[in-house]
Tab-separated table of C-alpha atoms in Angstrom:
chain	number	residue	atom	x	y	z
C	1	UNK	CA	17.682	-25.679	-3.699
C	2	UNK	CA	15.045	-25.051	-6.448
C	3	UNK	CA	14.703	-21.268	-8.121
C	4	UNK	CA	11.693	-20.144	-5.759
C	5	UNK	CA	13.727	-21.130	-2.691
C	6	UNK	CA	16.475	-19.718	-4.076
C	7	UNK	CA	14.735	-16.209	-4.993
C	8	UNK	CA	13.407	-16.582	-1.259
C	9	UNK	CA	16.742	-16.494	0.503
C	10	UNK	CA	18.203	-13.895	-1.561
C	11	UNK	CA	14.980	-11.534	-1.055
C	12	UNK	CA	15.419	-12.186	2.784
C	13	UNK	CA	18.954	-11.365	2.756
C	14	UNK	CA	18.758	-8.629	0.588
C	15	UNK	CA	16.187	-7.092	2.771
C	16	UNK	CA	17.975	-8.242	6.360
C	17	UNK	CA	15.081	-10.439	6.927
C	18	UNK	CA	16.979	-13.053	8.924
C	19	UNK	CA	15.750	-16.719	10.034
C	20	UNK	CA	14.702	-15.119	13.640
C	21	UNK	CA	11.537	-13.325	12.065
C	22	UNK	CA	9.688	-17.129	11.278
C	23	UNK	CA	6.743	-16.995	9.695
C	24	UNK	CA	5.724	-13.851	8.053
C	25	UNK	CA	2.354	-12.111	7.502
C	26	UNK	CA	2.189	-9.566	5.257
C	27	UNK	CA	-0.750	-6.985	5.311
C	28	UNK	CA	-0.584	-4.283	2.402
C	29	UNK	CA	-2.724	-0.660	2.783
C	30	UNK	CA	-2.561	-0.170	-0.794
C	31	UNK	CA	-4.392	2.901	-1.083
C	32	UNK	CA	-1.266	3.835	0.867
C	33	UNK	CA	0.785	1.460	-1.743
C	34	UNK	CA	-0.370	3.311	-4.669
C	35	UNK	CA	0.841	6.326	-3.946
C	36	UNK	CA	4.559	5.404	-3.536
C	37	UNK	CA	5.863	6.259	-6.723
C	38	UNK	CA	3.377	8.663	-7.922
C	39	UNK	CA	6.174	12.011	-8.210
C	40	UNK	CA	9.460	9.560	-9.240
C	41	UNK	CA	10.811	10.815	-12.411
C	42	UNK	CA	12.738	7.752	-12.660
C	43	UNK	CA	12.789	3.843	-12.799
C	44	UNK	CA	14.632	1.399	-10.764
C	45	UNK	CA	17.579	1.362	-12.864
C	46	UNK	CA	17.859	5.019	-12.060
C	47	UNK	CA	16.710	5.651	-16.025
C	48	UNK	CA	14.711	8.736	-16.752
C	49	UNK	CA	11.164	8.525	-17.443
C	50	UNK	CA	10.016	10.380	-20.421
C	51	UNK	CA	7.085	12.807	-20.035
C	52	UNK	CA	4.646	10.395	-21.418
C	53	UNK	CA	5.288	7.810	-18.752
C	54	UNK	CA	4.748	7.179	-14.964
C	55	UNK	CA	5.254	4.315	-12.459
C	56	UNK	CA	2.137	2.238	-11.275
C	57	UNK	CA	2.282	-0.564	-8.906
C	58	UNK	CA	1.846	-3.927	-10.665
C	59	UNK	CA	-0.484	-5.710	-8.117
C	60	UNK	CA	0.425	-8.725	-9.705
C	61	UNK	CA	4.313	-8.125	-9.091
C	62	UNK	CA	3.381	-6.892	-5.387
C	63	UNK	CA	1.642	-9.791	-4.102
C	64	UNK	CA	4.868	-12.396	-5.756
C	65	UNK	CA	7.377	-10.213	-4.224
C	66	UNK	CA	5.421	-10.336	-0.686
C	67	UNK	CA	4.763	-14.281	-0.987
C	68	UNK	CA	8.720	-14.442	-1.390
C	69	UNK	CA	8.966	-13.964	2.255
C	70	UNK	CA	5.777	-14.275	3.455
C	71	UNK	CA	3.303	-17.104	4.412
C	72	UNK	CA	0.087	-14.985	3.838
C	73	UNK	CA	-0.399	-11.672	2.208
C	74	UNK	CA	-3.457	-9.651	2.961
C	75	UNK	CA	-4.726	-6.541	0.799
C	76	UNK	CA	-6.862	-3.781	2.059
C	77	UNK	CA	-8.234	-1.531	-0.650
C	78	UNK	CA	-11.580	0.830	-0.850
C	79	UNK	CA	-13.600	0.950	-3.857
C	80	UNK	CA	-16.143	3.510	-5.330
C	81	UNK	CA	-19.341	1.674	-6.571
C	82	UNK	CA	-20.410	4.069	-8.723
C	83	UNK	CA	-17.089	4.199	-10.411
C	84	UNK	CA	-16.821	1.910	-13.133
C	85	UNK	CA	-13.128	1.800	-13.385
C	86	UNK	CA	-12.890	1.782	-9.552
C	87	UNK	CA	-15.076	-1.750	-9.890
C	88	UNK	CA	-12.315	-3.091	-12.841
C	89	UNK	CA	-9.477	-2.493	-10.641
C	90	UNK	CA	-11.339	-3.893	-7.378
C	91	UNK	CA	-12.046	-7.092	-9.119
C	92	UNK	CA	-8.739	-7.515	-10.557
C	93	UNK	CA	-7.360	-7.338	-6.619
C	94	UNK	CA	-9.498	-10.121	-6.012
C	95	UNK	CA	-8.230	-12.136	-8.452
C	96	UNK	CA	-4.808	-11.935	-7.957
C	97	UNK	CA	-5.058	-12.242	-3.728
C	98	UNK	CA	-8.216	-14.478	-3.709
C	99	UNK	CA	-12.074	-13.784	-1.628
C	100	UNK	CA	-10.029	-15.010	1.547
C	101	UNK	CA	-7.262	-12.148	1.841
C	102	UNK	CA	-8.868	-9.402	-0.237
C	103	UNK	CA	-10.388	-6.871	2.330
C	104	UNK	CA	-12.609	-3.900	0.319
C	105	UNK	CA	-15.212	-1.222	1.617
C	106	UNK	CA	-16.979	2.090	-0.206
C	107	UNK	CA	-14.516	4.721	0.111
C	108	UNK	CA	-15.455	8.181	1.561
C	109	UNK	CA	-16.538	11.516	0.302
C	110	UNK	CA	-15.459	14.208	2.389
C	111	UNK	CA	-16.003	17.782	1.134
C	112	UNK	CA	-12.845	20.026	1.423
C	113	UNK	CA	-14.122	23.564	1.521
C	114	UNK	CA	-12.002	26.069	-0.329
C	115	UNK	CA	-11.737	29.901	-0.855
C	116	UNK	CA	-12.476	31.888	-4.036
C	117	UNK	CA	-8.411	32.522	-4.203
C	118	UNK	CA	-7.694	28.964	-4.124
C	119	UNK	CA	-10.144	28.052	-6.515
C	120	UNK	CA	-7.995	29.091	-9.495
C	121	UNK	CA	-5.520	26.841	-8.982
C	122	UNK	CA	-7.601	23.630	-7.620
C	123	UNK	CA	-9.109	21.175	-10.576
C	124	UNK	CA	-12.453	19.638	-9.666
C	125	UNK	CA	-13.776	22.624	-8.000
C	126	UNK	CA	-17.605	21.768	-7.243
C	127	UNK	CA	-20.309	23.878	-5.782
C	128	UNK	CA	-23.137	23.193	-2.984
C	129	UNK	CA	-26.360	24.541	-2.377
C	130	UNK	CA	-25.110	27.659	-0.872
C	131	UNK	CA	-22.878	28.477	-3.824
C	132	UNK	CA	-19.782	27.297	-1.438
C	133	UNK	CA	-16.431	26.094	-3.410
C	134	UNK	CA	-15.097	22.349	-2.028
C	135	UNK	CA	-13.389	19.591	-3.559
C	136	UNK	CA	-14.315	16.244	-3.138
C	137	UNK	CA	-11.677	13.886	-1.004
C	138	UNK	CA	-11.898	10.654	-1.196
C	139	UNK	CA	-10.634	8.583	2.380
C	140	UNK	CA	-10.857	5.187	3.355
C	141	UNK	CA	-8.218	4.124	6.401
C	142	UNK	CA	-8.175	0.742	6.851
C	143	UNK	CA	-5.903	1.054	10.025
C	144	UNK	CA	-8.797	-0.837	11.956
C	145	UNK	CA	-9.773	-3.774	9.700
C	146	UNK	CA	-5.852	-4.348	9.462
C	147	UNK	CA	-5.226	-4.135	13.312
C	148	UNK	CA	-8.100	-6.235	14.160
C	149	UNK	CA	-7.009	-8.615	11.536
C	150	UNK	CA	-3.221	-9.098	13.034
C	151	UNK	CA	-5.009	-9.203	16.364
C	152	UNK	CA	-7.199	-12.192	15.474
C	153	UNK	CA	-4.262	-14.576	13.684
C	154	UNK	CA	-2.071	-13.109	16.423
C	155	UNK	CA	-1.093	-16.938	17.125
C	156	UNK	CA	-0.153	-17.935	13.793
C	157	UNK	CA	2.816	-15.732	12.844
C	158	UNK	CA	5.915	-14.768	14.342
C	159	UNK	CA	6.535	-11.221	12.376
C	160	UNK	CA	4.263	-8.802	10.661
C	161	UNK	CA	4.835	-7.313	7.856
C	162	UNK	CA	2.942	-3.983	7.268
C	163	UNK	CA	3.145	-1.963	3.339
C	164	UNK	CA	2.159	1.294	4.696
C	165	UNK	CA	3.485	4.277	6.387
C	166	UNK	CA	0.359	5.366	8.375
C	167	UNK	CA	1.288	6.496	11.834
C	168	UNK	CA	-1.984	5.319	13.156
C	169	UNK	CA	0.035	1.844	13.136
C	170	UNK	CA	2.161	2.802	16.194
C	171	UNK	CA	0.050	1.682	18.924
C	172	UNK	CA	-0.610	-1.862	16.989
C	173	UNK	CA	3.091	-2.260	16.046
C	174	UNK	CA	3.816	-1.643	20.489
C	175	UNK	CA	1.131	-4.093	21.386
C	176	UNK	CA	2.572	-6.786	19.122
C	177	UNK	CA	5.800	-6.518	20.149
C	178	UNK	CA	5.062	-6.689	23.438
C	179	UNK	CA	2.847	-9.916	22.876
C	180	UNK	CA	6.848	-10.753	21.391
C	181	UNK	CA	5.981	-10.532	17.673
C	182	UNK	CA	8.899	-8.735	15.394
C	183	UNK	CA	7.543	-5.893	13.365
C	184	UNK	CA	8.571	-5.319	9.218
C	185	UNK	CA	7.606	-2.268	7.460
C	186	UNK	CA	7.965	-1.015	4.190
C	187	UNK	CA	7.100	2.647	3.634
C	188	UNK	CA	7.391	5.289	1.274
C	189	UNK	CA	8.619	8.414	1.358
C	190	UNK	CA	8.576	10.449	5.166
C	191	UNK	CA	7.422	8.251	8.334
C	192	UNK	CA	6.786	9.552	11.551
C	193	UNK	CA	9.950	8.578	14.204
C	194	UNK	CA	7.403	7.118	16.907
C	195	UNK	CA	6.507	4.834	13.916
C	196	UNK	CA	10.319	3.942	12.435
C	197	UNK	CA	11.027	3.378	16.467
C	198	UNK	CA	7.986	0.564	16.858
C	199	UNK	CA	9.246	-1.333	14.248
C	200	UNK	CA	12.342	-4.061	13.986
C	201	UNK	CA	13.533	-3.326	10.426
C	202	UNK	CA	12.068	-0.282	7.960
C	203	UNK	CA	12.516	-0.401	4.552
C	204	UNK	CA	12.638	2.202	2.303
C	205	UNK	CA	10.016	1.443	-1.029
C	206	UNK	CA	12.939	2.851	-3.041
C	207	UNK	CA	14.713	-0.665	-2.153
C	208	UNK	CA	11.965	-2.466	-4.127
C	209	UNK	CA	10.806	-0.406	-6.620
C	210	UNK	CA	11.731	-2.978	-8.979
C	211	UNK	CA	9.987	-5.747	-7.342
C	212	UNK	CA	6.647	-4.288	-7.542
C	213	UNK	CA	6.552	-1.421	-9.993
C	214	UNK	CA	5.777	-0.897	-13.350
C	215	UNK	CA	6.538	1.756	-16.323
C	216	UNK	CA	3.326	2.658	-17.803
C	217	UNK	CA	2.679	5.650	-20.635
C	218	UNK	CA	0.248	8.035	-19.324
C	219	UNK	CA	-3.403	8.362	-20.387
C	220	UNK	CA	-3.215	11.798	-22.211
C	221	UNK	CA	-0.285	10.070	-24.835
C	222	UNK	CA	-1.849	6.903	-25.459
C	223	UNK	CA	-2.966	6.123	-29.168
């Protein structure tokens, strides 16, 4: 047994993923991803983080630690065109999953309208025409593109793995296990229990932190 085959089996035990699941297809909602780790205070190790740093999620780190169990690994991410940073970060996705199993679409602007008392505490408090407070929230599900996706290679895998903890997965996660597919999910933080039920194993994104994260310094403290 060679290194990658042996990181493989221990991954797969470590994680319960026994030989029963066969082939594996991973699809990752990483605006959902990105999120995980955002409030931790510490590492993996359990070591404090200091107030100038943070936890990101290494995309390059996420996609090896999927392909360690996985046969294919899809990501789903939206971009914002006019956002130059937004266009660094898309094109950096691509590169490390490839044109075939990067999915990407404009994200959405949806004004939040807020009161005058809320306004003192909100950042990024804009104005329209009528002199109305909102923030600007920006959404972009990719619940269909991900379902259709499973749908359409339905034939050629035996378990699905899904990196999100979007309840909107339910109904895909029942259809596919009655069309006898075995359902993986990796979530962070609280999951609805219709969605823990209408999956075969759950796993906490605490259990991998150190797989797929990163300790970066935050913006505000770099020189």
């Amino acid at each position: 047994m060679n290194l990658d085959d042996l990181k493989k089996k221990l991954i797969r035990e470590d994680l319960n993923i026994s030989d029963e699941y066969g082939k594996i297809f991973s699809y990752i909602d990483f605006g959902n991803v990105n999120n995980w780790f955002e409030k931790d205070r510490q590492d993996w190790d359990n070591n404090a983080l200091s107030d100038n740093q943070k936890l990101n999620i290494d995309i390059t780190k996420l996609k090896e630690f999927a392909d360690l169990f996985s046969q294919r690994t899809r990501n789903y991410y939206g971009h914002d065109p006019h956002n130059v940073g937004s266009d660094k970060f898309t094109y950096a996705l691509r590169k490390v999953y490839g044109k075939r199993d990067f999915v990407t679409k404009k994200l959405q602007k949806i004004k939040h309208y807020i009161s005058d008392d809320d306004k003192q505490d909100t950042l990024f408090v804009q104005q329209d025409k009528e002199g109305k407070n909102y923030v600007e929230i920006r959404k972009c599900n990719f619940d269909v593109e991900m379902s259709v996706d499973a749908i359409r290679m339905i034939d050629h895998y035996d378990t699905i793995c899904l990196f999100s903890g979007d309840a909107d997965f339910v109904y895909l996660n029942i259809f596919l296990r009655k069309k006898g597919k075995k359902i993986i999910l990796i979530k962070g933080g609280h999951i609805t229990e219709e969605l823990r039920s209408s999956a075969d194993i759950v796993i906490n994104a605490q259990r991998v932190k150190k797989h797929i994260a990163r300790v970066d310094e935050t913006k505000e403290t770099k020189t």
